[in-house]
């Protein structure tokens, strides 16, 4: 008995998944990226639960204490344990980054699918909107939006989500324009399949890989954006233990308490580096055409 098209599609999907796993396991740089991301998520989920201190409780007796066995990363100007605040900040930063990236992905994918599959004036109108957003530096536009809405972590999330979905839309549209001329899409249309069926069963599975890679690379950029806007006073407000806010409050004491700036700065650097390495390794496993598309965004 010959395999049905569905069976062939499932077998190819399993083969591709196996190739990706084997590629990641055989690439030491990819292993490093996976390890960093895994450790960060473990720390974000379980770190605050095991910390013996409160991230907001002040103790002026122990203010600006250097790193020690009691406080491995020292204390801040209000006597709060820096390590505890970093652990709580990791949950906040990673959680917000995942939420913002998910919103970007959903909006951008939806716009790209509609533009690429519908074509005509709809495609033209949506792509002009995308071009307009991409014409402005993302962080500058987010800064303007956050400044207008006012200092708030929610407003920063909204600003970063609004300015970041255009890259996903452009990537998805270019992929859909190529896929809609392929034989399996043409065959599905000739069989009378609806646009929803073609989109869900044929287009989305084939654009998932480059979109996931772009999202992985994007998380690091979102964390930088959140930290940067919080550092400028537009994001999280004290005493919220957010990495950018910790940098802003610690810069006053940088000469006498170097750990206040170094600790959150190193956390931001390692987090962004881990996601970028993982995204680069995943991108290198794609076809050259898809890899080039992602590099241009």
PDB file of C-alpha atoms in Angstrom:
ATOM      1  CA  UNK A   1       0.000   0.000   0.000  1.00  0.00           C
ATOM      2  CA  UNK A   2       1.449   3.373  -1.008  1.00  0.00           C
ATOM      3  CA  UNK A   3       1.764   6.171   1.479  1.00  0.00           C
ATOM      4  CA  UNK A   4      -0.797   8.951   1.439  1.00  0.00           C
ATOM      5  CA  UNK A   5       0.348  12.586   1.080  1.00  0.00           C
ATOM      6  CA  UNK A   6      -0.364  13.062   4.787  1.00  0.00           C
ATOM      7  CA  UNK A   7       1.863  10.115   5.722  1.00  0.00           C
ATOM      8  CA  UNK A   8       4.670  11.458   3.523  1.00  0.00           C
ATOM      9  CA  UNK A   9       4.337  14.901   5.092  1.00  0.00           C
ATOM     10  CA  UNK A  10       4.469  13.436   8.607  1.00  0.00           C
ATOM     11  CA  UNK A  11       7.503  11.311   7.769  1.00  0.00           C
ATOM     12  CA  UNK A  12       9.335  14.318   6.335  1.00  0.00           C
ATOM     13  CA  UNK A  13       8.466  16.380   9.411  1.00  0.00           C
ATOM     14  CA  UNK A  14       9.866  13.653  11.687  1.00  0.00           C
ATOM     15  CA  UNK A  15      13.024  13.427   9.571  1.00  0.00           C
ATOM     16  CA  UNK A  16      13.520  17.211   9.698  1.00  0.00           C
ATOM     17  CA  UNK A  17      12.977  17.232  13.461  1.00  0.00           C
ATOM     18  CA  UNK A  18      15.518  14.442  13.881  1.00  0.00           C
ATOM     19  CA  UNK A  19      18.049  16.301  11.708  1.00  0.00           C
ATOM     20  CA  UNK A  20      17.660  19.459  13.789  1.00  0.00           C
ATOM     21  CA  UNK A  21      18.175  17.553  17.052  1.00  0.00           C
ATOM     22  CA  UNK A  22      21.225  15.716  15.684  1.00  0.00           C
ATOM     23  CA  UNK A  23      22.651  18.978  14.369  1.00  0.00           C
ATOM     24  CA  UNK A  24      22.257  20.722  17.714  1.00  0.00           C
ATOM     25  CA  UNK A  25      23.774  17.804  19.619  1.00  0.00           C
ATOM     26  CA  UNK A  26      26.779  17.668  17.279  1.00  0.00           C
ATOM     27  CA  UNK A  27      27.507  21.410  17.345  1.00  0.00           C
ATOM     28  CA  UNK A  28      29.395  22.514  20.459  1.00  0.00           C
ATOM     29  CA  UNK A  29      28.498  26.149  19.965  1.00  0.00           C
ATOM     30  CA  UNK A  30      24.839  25.168  19.735  1.00  0.00           C
ATOM     31  CA  UNK A  31      25.223  23.086  22.887  1.00  0.00           C
ATOM     32  CA  UNK A  32      26.581  26.141  24.670  1.00  0.00           C
ATOM     33  CA  UNK A  33      23.618  28.240  23.528  1.00  0.00           C
ATOM     34  CA  UNK A  34      21.114  25.569  24.567  1.00  0.00           C
ATOM     35  CA  UNK A  35      22.831  25.175  27.946  1.00  0.00           C
ATOM     36  CA  UNK A  36      22.781  28.921  28.635  1.00  0.00           C
ATOM     37  CA  UNK A  37      19.114  29.263  27.693  1.00  0.00           C
ATOM     38  CA  UNK A  38      18.160  26.157  29.699  1.00  0.00           C
ATOM     39  CA  UNK A  39      20.017  27.344  32.813  1.00  0.00           C
ATOM     40  CA  UNK A  40      18.455  30.802  32.509  1.00  0.00           C
ATOM     41  CA  UNK A  41      14.939  29.394  32.386  1.00  0.00           C
ATOM     42  CA  UNK A  42      15.638  27.056  35.318  1.00  0.00           C
ATOM     43  CA  UNK A  43      17.006  29.980  37.337  1.00  0.00           C
ATOM     44  CA  UNK A  44      14.046  32.171  36.375  1.00  0.00           C
ATOM     45  CA  UNK A  45      11.514  29.508  37.421  1.00  0.00           C
ATOM     46  CA  UNK A  46      13.127  28.093  40.564  1.00  0.00           C
ATOM     47  CA  UNK A  47      15.683  30.735  41.650  1.00  0.00           C
ATOM     48  CA  UNK A  48      13.258  33.083  43.432  1.00  0.00           C
ATOM     49  CA  UNK A  49      11.719  30.110  45.257  1.00  0.00           C
ATOM     50  CA  UNK A  50      14.970  29.082  46.956  1.00  0.00           C
ATOM     51  CA  UNK A  51      16.313  32.540  47.749  1.00  0.00           C
ATOM     52  CA  UNK A  52      16.298  33.221  51.526  1.00  0.00           C
ATOM     53  CA  UNK A  53      15.856  36.986  51.094  1.00  0.00           C
ATOM     54  CA  UNK A  54      13.114  39.297  49.885  1.00  0.00           C
ATOM     55  CA  UNK A  55      13.882  41.316  46.730  1.00  0.00           C
ATOM     56  CA  UNK A  56      12.258  44.451  48.179  1.00  0.00           C
ATOM     57  CA  UNK A  57      12.983  44.268  51.919  1.00  0.00           C
ATOM     58  CA  UNK A  58      15.392  46.996  52.999  1.00  0.00           C
ATOM     59  CA  UNK A  59      18.098  46.614  55.646  1.00  0.00           C
ATOM     60  CA  UNK A  60      20.122  49.801  56.022  1.00  0.00           C
ATOM     61  CA  UNK A  61      22.542  48.110  58.422  1.00  0.00           C
ATOM     62  CA  UNK A  62      23.901  45.999  55.548  1.00  0.00           C
ATOM     63  CA  UNK A  63      23.890  48.604  52.793  1.00  0.00           C
ATOM     64  CA  UNK A  64      26.631  48.427  50.131  1.00  0.00           C
ATOM     65  CA  UNK A  65      28.257  45.321  51.574  1.00  0.00           C
ATOM     66  CA  UNK A  66      30.828  43.681  49.302  1.00  0.00           C
ATOM     67  CA  UNK A  67      30.262  40.128  48.013  1.00  0.00           C
ATOM     68  CA  UNK A  68      30.578  37.550  50.800  1.00  0.00           C
ATOM     69  CA  UNK A  69      29.362  34.096  51.791  1.00  0.00           C
ATOM     70  CA  UNK A  70      26.200  35.619  53.253  1.00  0.00           C
ATOM     71  CA  UNK A  71      25.559  37.828  50.225  1.00  0.00           C
ATOM     72  CA  UNK A  72      27.410  36.233  47.250  1.00  0.00           C
ATOM     73  CA  UNK A  73      26.880  39.315  45.059  1.00  0.00           C
ATOM     74  CA  UNK A  74      26.812  41.886  47.816  1.00  0.00           C
ATOM     75  CA  UNK A  75      24.015  44.257  48.785  1.00  0.00           C
ATOM     76  CA  UNK A  76      22.761  47.487  47.253  1.00  0.00           C
ATOM     77  CA  UNK A  77      22.374  50.990  48.656  1.00  0.00           C
ATOM     78  CA  UNK A  78      19.257  49.922  50.566  1.00  0.00           C
ATOM     79  CA  UNK A  79      20.738  46.735  51.990  1.00  0.00           C
ATOM     80  CA  UNK A  80      18.891  44.403  49.626  1.00  0.00           C
ATOM     81  CA  UNK A  81      20.588  41.199  48.478  1.00  0.00           C
ATOM     82  CA  UNK A  82      21.737  41.697  44.871  1.00  0.00           C
ATOM     83  CA  UNK A  83      21.651  37.997  43.983  1.00  0.00           C
ATOM     84  CA  UNK A  84      18.037  37.728  45.123  1.00  0.00           C
ATOM     85  CA  UNK A  85      17.059  40.726  43.027  1.00  0.00           C
ATOM     86  CA  UNK A  86      18.863  39.260  40.016  1.00  0.00           C
ATOM     87  CA  UNK A  87      16.981  35.979  40.392  1.00  0.00           C
ATOM     88  CA  UNK A  88      13.636  37.756  40.545  1.00  0.00           C
ATOM     89  CA  UNK A  89      14.729  40.024  37.697  1.00  0.00           C
ATOM     90  CA  UNK A  90      15.529  37.020  35.507  1.00  0.00           C
ATOM     91  CA  UNK A  91      11.953  35.808  35.834  1.00  0.00           C
ATOM     92  CA  UNK A  92      10.647  39.268  34.988  1.00  0.00           C
ATOM     93  CA  UNK A  93      12.982  39.926  32.051  1.00  0.00           C
ATOM     94  CA  UNK A  94      12.648  36.501  30.442  1.00  0.00           C
ATOM     95  CA  UNK A  95       8.895  36.390  31.002  1.00  0.00           C
ATOM     96  CA  UNK A  96       8.362  39.796  29.413  1.00  0.00           C
ATOM     97  CA  UNK A  97      10.713  38.955  26.532  1.00  0.00           C
ATOM     98  CA  UNK A  98       8.802  35.746  25.758  1.00  0.00           C
ATOM     99  CA  UNK A  99       5.437  37.541  25.909  1.00  0.00           C
ATOM    100  CA  UNK A 100       6.556  40.430  23.679  1.00  0.00           C
ATOM    101  CA  UNK A 101       8.204  38.063  21.178  1.00  0.00           C
ATOM    102  CA  UNK A 102       5.078  35.894  21.068  1.00  0.00           C
ATOM    103  CA  UNK A 103       2.877  38.916  20.362  1.00  0.00           C
ATOM    104  CA  UNK A 104       5.263  40.049  17.623  1.00  0.00           C
ATOM    105  CA  UNK A 105       5.313  36.572  16.110  1.00  0.00           C
ATOM    106  CA  UNK A 106       1.521  36.178  16.097  1.00  0.00           C
ATOM    107  CA  UNK A 107       0.811  39.617  14.607  1.00  0.00           C
ATOM    108  CA  UNK A 108       3.633  39.456  12.072  1.00  0.00           C
ATOM    109  CA  UNK A 109       2.800  35.924  10.961  1.00  0.00           C
ATOM    110  CA  UNK A 110      -0.870  36.789  10.506  1.00  0.00           C
ATOM    111  CA  UNK A 111      -0.070  39.913   8.471  1.00  0.00           C
ATOM    112  CA  UNK A 112       2.528  38.081   6.379  1.00  0.00           C
ATOM    113  CA  UNK A 113       0.171  35.191   5.625  1.00  0.00           C
ATOM    114  CA  UNK A 114      -2.647  37.513   4.548  1.00  0.00           C
ATOM    115  CA  UNK A 115      -0.354  39.691   2.431  1.00  0.00           C
ATOM    116  CA  UNK A 116       1.451  36.825   0.749  1.00  0.00           C
ATOM    117  CA  UNK A 117      -1.556  34.628   0.046  1.00  0.00           C
ATOM    118  CA  UNK A 118      -4.113  37.311  -0.821  1.00  0.00           C
ATOM    119  CA  UNK A 119      -1.852  39.444  -3.012  1.00  0.00           C
ATOM    120  CA  UNK A 120      -3.178  42.448  -4.930  1.00  0.00           C
ATOM    121  CA  UNK A 121      -4.025  45.672  -3.157  1.00  0.00           C
ATOM    122  CA  UNK A 122      -4.164  43.942   0.228  1.00  0.00           C
ATOM    123  CA  UNK A 123      -0.550  42.860  -0.137  1.00  0.00           C
ATOM    124  CA  UNK A 124       0.439  46.322  -1.338  1.00  0.00           C
ATOM    125  CA  UNK A 125      -1.260  48.126   1.563  1.00  0.00           C
ATOM    126  CA  UNK A 126       0.098  45.821   4.261  1.00  0.00           C
ATOM    127  CA  UNK A 127       3.640  45.906   2.893  1.00  0.00           C
ATOM    128  CA  UNK A 128       3.649  49.705   2.768  1.00  0.00           C
ATOM    129  CA  UNK A 129       2.727  49.681   6.457  1.00  0.00           C
ATOM    130  CA  UNK A 130       5.553  47.223   7.124  1.00  0.00           C
ATOM    131  CA  UNK A 131       8.006  49.366   5.133  1.00  0.00           C
ATOM    132  CA  UNK A 132       6.982  52.418   7.156  1.00  0.00           C
ATOM    133  CA  UNK A 133       7.664  50.650  10.452  1.00  0.00           C
ATOM    134  CA  UNK A 134      10.980  49.258   9.228  1.00  0.00           C
ATOM    135  CA  UNK A 135      12.065  52.721   8.074  1.00  0.00           C
ATOM    136  CA  UNK A 136      12.361  53.873  11.706  1.00  0.00           C
ATOM    137  CA  UNK A 137      14.949  52.518  14.176  1.00  0.00           C
ATOM    138  CA  UNK A 138      12.962  50.166  16.385  1.00  0.00           C
ATOM    139  CA  UNK A 139      14.343  51.289  19.730  1.00  0.00           C
ATOM    140  CA  UNK A 140      13.829  54.973  18.861  1.00  0.00           C
ATOM    141  CA  UNK A 141      10.207  54.361  17.880  1.00  0.00           C
ATOM    142  CA  UNK A 142       9.667  52.310  21.046  1.00  0.00           C
ATOM    143  CA  UNK A 143      11.229  55.132  23.049  1.00  0.00           C
ATOM    144  CA  UNK A 144       8.779  57.630  21.548  1.00  0.00           C
ATOM    145  CA  UNK A 145       5.758  55.386  22.164  1.00  0.00           C
ATOM    146  CA  UNK A 146       6.805  54.585  25.736  1.00  0.00           C
ATOM    147  CA  UNK A 147       7.461  58.275  26.390  1.00  0.00           C
ATOM    148  CA  UNK A 148       4.001  59.233  25.153  1.00  0.00           C
ATOM    149  CA  UNK A 149       2.230  56.479  27.115  1.00  0.00           C
ATOM    150  CA  UNK A 150       4.210  57.137  30.290  1.00  0.00           C
ATOM    151  CA  UNK A 151       6.692  55.143  32.396  1.00  0.00           C
ATOM    152  CA  UNK A 152       5.312  51.664  32.948  1.00  0.00           C
ATOM    153  CA  UNK A 153       6.437  48.118  32.288  1.00  0.00           C
ATOM    154  CA  UNK A 154       3.154  47.399  30.506  1.00  0.00           C
ATOM    155  CA  UNK A 155       3.637  50.421  28.248  1.00  0.00           C
ATOM    156  CA  UNK A 156       7.168  49.287  27.399  1.00  0.00           C
ATOM    157  CA  UNK A 157       5.854  45.832  26.488  1.00  0.00           C
ATOM    158  CA  UNK A 158       3.208  47.433  24.274  1.00  0.00           C
ATOM    159  CA  UNK A 159       5.749  49.735  22.614  1.00  0.00           C
ATOM    160  CA  UNK A 160       8.209  46.925  21.861  1.00  0.00           C
ATOM    161  CA  UNK A 161       5.431  44.673  20.527  1.00  0.00           C
ATOM    162  CA  UNK A 162       4.117  47.410  18.221  1.00  0.00           C
ATOM    163  CA  UNK A 163       7.484  48.162  16.612  1.00  0.00           C
ATOM    164  CA  UNK A 164       8.753  44.598  16.278  1.00  0.00           C
ATOM    165  CA  UNK A 165       6.201  42.581  14.308  1.00  0.00           C
ATOM    166  CA  UNK A 166       7.125  44.011  10.887  1.00  0.00           C
ATOM    167  CA  UNK A 167      10.214  41.781  10.503  1.00  0.00           C
ATOM    168  CA  UNK A 168       8.088  38.671  10.986  1.00  0.00           C
ATOM    169  CA  UNK A 169       5.554  39.930   8.450  1.00  0.00           C
ATOM    170  CA  UNK A 170       8.205  40.480   5.788  1.00  0.00           C
ATOM    171  CA  UNK A 171       9.824  37.076   6.375  1.00  0.00           C
ATOM    172  CA  UNK A 172       6.491  35.218   6.311  1.00  0.00           C
ATOM    173  CA  UNK A 173       5.258  37.058   3.208  1.00  0.00           C
ATOM    174  CA  UNK A 174       8.403  36.230   1.240  1.00  0.00           C
ATOM    175  CA  UNK A 175       8.101  32.573   2.229  1.00  0.00           C
ATOM    176  CA  UNK A 176       4.404  32.438   1.329  1.00  0.00           C
ATOM    177  CA  UNK A 177       5.023  34.025  -2.085  1.00  0.00           C
ATOM    178  CA  UNK A 178       7.383  31.154  -2.837  1.00  0.00           C
ATOM    179  CA  UNK A 179       5.235  28.417  -1.332  1.00  0.00           C
ATOM    180  CA  UNK A 180       1.950  29.381  -2.979  1.00  0.00           C
ATOM    181  CA  UNK A 181       3.397  28.473  -6.393  1.00  0.00           C
ATOM    182  CA  UNK A 182       4.576  25.039  -5.243  1.00  0.00           C
ATOM    183  CA  UNK A 183       2.929  21.884  -6.560  1.00  0.00           C
ATOM    184  CA  UNK A 184       1.387  20.747  -3.274  1.00  0.00           C
ATOM    185  CA  UNK A 185      -0.354  24.100  -2.766  1.00  0.00           C
ATOM    186  CA  UNK A 186      -1.606  24.108  -6.351  1.00  0.00           C
ATOM    187  CA  UNK A 187      -2.863  20.540  -5.925  1.00  0.00           C
ATOM    188  CA  UNK A 188      -4.707  21.464  -2.730  1.00  0.00           C
ATOM    189  CA  UNK A 189      -6.428  24.375  -4.487  1.00  0.00           C
ATOM    190  CA  UNK A 190      -7.405  22.176  -7.454  1.00  0.00           C
ATOM    191  CA  UNK A 191      -8.947  19.703  -5.005  1.00  0.00           C
ATOM    192  CA  UNK A 192     -11.185  22.486  -3.751  1.00  0.00           C
ATOM    193  CA  UNK A 193      -9.490  23.017  -0.399  1.00  0.00           C
ATOM    194  CA  UNK A 194     -10.360  26.272   1.330  1.00  0.00           C
ATOM    195  CA  UNK A 195      -7.803  29.005   1.936  1.00  0.00           C
ATOM    196  CA  UNK A 196      -7.927  28.247   5.649  1.00  0.00           C
ATOM    197  CA  UNK A 197      -7.140  24.587   4.996  1.00  0.00           C
ATOM    198  CA  UNK A 198      -4.248  25.441   2.670  1.00  0.00           C
ATOM    199  CA  UNK A 199      -2.867  27.950   5.171  1.00  0.00           C
ATOM    200  CA  UNK A 200      -3.094  25.680   8.211  1.00  0.00           C
ATOM    201  CA  UNK A 201      -2.046  22.396   6.590  1.00  0.00           C
ATOM    202  CA  UNK A 202       0.512  23.540   4.020  1.00  0.00           C
ATOM    203  CA  UNK A 203       1.765  27.094   4.548  1.00  0.00           C
ATOM    204  CA  UNK A 204       2.204  27.395   8.323  1.00  0.00           C
ATOM    205  CA  UNK A 205       4.165  24.107   8.750  1.00  0.00           C
ATOM    206  CA  UNK A 206       6.571  25.182   6.003  1.00  0.00           C
ATOM    207  CA  UNK A 207       7.222  28.664   7.412  1.00  0.00           C
ATOM    208  CA  UNK A 208       7.504  27.544  11.037  1.00  0.00           C
ATOM    209  CA  UNK A 209      11.263  26.897  11.000  1.00  0.00           C
ATOM    210  CA  UNK A 210      12.505  30.355   9.864  1.00  0.00           C
ATOM    211  CA  UNK A 211       9.932  32.072  12.077  1.00  0.00           C
ATOM    212  CA  UNK A 212      11.100  30.147  15.151  1.00  0.00           C
ATOM    213  CA  UNK A 213      14.713  31.026  14.340  1.00  0.00           C
ATOM    214  CA  UNK A 214      13.838  34.711  14.005  1.00  0.00           C
ATOM    215  CA  UNK A 215      11.942  34.571  17.311  1.00  0.00           C
ATOM    216  CA  UNK A 216      14.947  32.993  19.053  1.00  0.00           C
ATOM    217  CA  UNK A 217      17.205  35.770  17.798  1.00  0.00           C
ATOM    218  CA  UNK A 218      14.557  38.351  18.672  1.00  0.00           C
ATOM    219  CA  UNK A 219      14.329  37.434  22.369  1.00  0.00           C
ATOM    220  CA  UNK A 220      17.814  38.774  23.009  1.00  0.00           C
ATOM    221  CA  UNK A 221      16.954  42.044  21.300  1.00  0.00           C
ATOM    222  CA  UNK A 222      13.745  42.370  23.324  1.00  0.00           C
ATOM    223  CA  UNK A 223      15.661  41.883  26.585  1.00  0.00           C
ATOM    224  CA  UNK A 224      18.078  44.623  25.523  1.00  0.00           C
ATOM    225  CA  UNK A 225      15.139  46.877  24.648  1.00  0.00           C
ATOM    226  CA  UNK A 226      13.398  46.289  27.979  1.00  0.00           C
ATOM    227  CA  UNK A 227      16.595  46.868  29.937  1.00  0.00           C
ATOM    228  CA  UNK A 228      17.471  49.973  27.946  1.00  0.00           C
ATOM    229  CA  UNK A 229      14.071  51.608  28.359  1.00  0.00           C
ATOM    230  CA  UNK A 230      13.998  50.702  32.061  1.00  0.00           C
ATOM    231  CA  UNK A 231      17.490  52.176  32.437  1.00  0.00           C
ATOM    232  CA  UNK A 232      16.120  55.440  31.004  1.00  0.00           C
ATOM    233  CA  UNK A 233      13.256  55.380  33.503  1.00  0.00           C
ATOM    234  CA  UNK A 234      10.476  54.485  31.056  1.00  0.00           C
ATOM    235  CA  UNK A 235      10.065  50.826  31.999  1.00  0.00           C
ATOM    236  CA  UNK A 236       9.997  49.099  35.370  1.00  0.00           C
ATOM    237  CA  UNK A 237       9.959  51.470  38.315  1.00  0.00           C
ATOM    238  CA  UNK A 238      11.767  51.005  41.655  1.00  0.00           C
ATOM    239  CA  UNK A 239      11.636  48.857  43.718  1.00  0.00           C
ATOM    240  CA  UNK A 240      10.836  46.359  40.914  1.00  0.00           C
ATOM    241  CA  UNK A 241      13.866  44.042  40.544  1.00  0.00           C
ATOM    242  CA  UNK A 242      14.385  44.471  36.812  1.00  0.00           C
ATOM    243  CA  UNK A 243      17.896  44.282  35.347  1.00  0.00           C
ATOM    244  CA  UNK A 244      17.749  47.659  33.570  1.00  0.00           C
ATOM    245  CA  UNK A 245      16.374  49.370  36.677  1.00  0.00           C
ATOM    246  CA  UNK A 246      19.118  47.777  38.775  1.00  0.00           C
ATOM    247  CA  UNK A 247      21.719  49.177  36.367  1.00  0.00           C
ATOM    248  CA  UNK A 248      20.187  52.635  36.594  1.00  0.00           C
ATOM    249  CA  UNK A 249      20.084  52.684  40.394  1.00  0.00           C
ATOM    250  CA  UNK A 250      23.588  51.235  40.734  1.00  0.00           C
ATOM    251  CA  UNK A 251      25.403  53.645  38.417  1.00  0.00           C
ATOM    252  CA  UNK A 252      25.537  56.288  41.176  1.00  0.00           C
ATOM    253  CA  UNK A 253      27.642  53.948  43.308  1.00  0.00           C
ATOM    254  CA  UNK A 254      29.792  52.473  40.523  1.00  0.00           C
ATOM    255  CA  UNK A 255      33.074  53.649  42.101  1.00  0.00           C
ATOM    256  CA  UNK A 256      32.418  52.313  45.586  1.00  0.00           C
ATOM    257  CA  UNK A 257      30.179  49.317  44.781  1.00  0.00           C
ATOM    258  CA  UNK A 258      31.131  47.907  41.374  1.00  0.00           C
ATOM    259  CA  UNK A 259      28.942  44.826  41.841  1.00  0.00           C
ATOM    260  CA  UNK A 260      25.750  46.873  41.593  1.00  0.00           C
ATOM    261  CA  UNK A 261      26.403  47.520  37.902  1.00  0.00           C
ATOM    262  CA  UNK A 262      28.508  44.503  36.959  1.00  0.00           C
ATOM    263  CA  UNK A 263      26.049  41.878  38.207  1.00  0.00           C
ATOM    264  CA  UNK A 264      22.980  42.907  36.147  1.00  0.00           C
ATOM    265  CA  UNK A 265      25.210  43.897  33.215  1.00  0.00           C
ATOM    266  CA  UNK A 266      26.790  40.440  33.053  1.00  0.00           C
ATOM    267  CA  UNK A 267      23.339  38.810  33.335  1.00  0.00           C
ATOM    268  CA  UNK A 268      22.061  40.822  30.373  1.00  0.00           C
ATOM    269  CA  UNK A 269      25.192  40.022  28.348  1.00  0.00           C
ATOM    270  CA  UNK A 270      25.056  36.259  29.005  1.00  0.00           C
ATOM    271  CA  UNK A 271      21.322  36.068  28.315  1.00  0.00           C
ATOM    272  CA  UNK A 272      21.536  37.916  25.005  1.00  0.00           C
ATOM    273  CA  UNK A 273      24.656  35.969  24.009  1.00  0.00           C
ATOM    274  CA  UNK A 274      22.968  32.632  24.740  1.00  0.00           C
ATOM    275  CA  UNK A 275      19.882  33.397  22.656  1.00  0.00           C
ATOM    276  CA  UNK A 276      21.946  34.859  19.799  1.00  0.00           C
ATOM    277  CA  UNK A 277      24.238  31.822  19.637  1.00  0.00           C
ATOM    278  CA  UNK A 278      21.273  29.449  19.716  1.00  0.00           C
ATOM    279  CA  UNK A 279      19.474  31.427  17.011  1.00  0.00           C
ATOM    280  CA  UNK A 280      22.578  31.585  14.805  1.00  0.00           C
ATOM    281  CA  UNK A 281      23.120  27.827  15.089  1.00  0.00           C
ATOM    282  CA  UNK A 282      19.490  27.101  14.243  1.00  0.00           C
ATOM    283  CA  UNK A 283      19.648  29.493  11.305  1.00  0.00           C
ATOM    284  CA  UNK A 284      22.732  27.771   9.917  1.00  0.00           C
ATOM    285  CA  UNK A 285      20.765  24.505   9.755  1.00  0.00           C
ATOM    286  CA  UNK A 286      18.200  26.003   7.398  1.00  0.00           C
ATOM    287  CA  UNK A 287      18.516  26.193   3.656  1.00  0.00           C
ATOM    288  CA  UNK A 288      20.792  28.976   2.377  1.00  0.00           C
ATOM    289  CA  UNK A 289      17.820  30.891   0.954  1.00  0.00           C
ATOM    290  CA  UNK A 290      15.984  30.957   4.286  1.00  0.00           C
ATOM    291  CA  UNK A 291      19.206  31.792   6.098  1.00  0.00           C
ATOM    292  CA  UNK A 292      19.779  34.785   3.825  1.00  0.00           C
ATOM    293  CA  UNK A 293      16.220  36.015   4.374  1.00  0.00           C
ATOM    294  CA  UNK A 294      16.690  36.009   8.146  1.00  0.00           C
ATOM    295  CA  UNK A 295      20.079  37.718   7.925  1.00  0.00           C
ATOM    296  CA  UNK A 296      18.517  40.628   6.002  1.00  0.00           C
ATOM    297  CA  UNK A 297      15.953  41.352   8.735  1.00  0.00           C
TER     298      UNK A 297
END
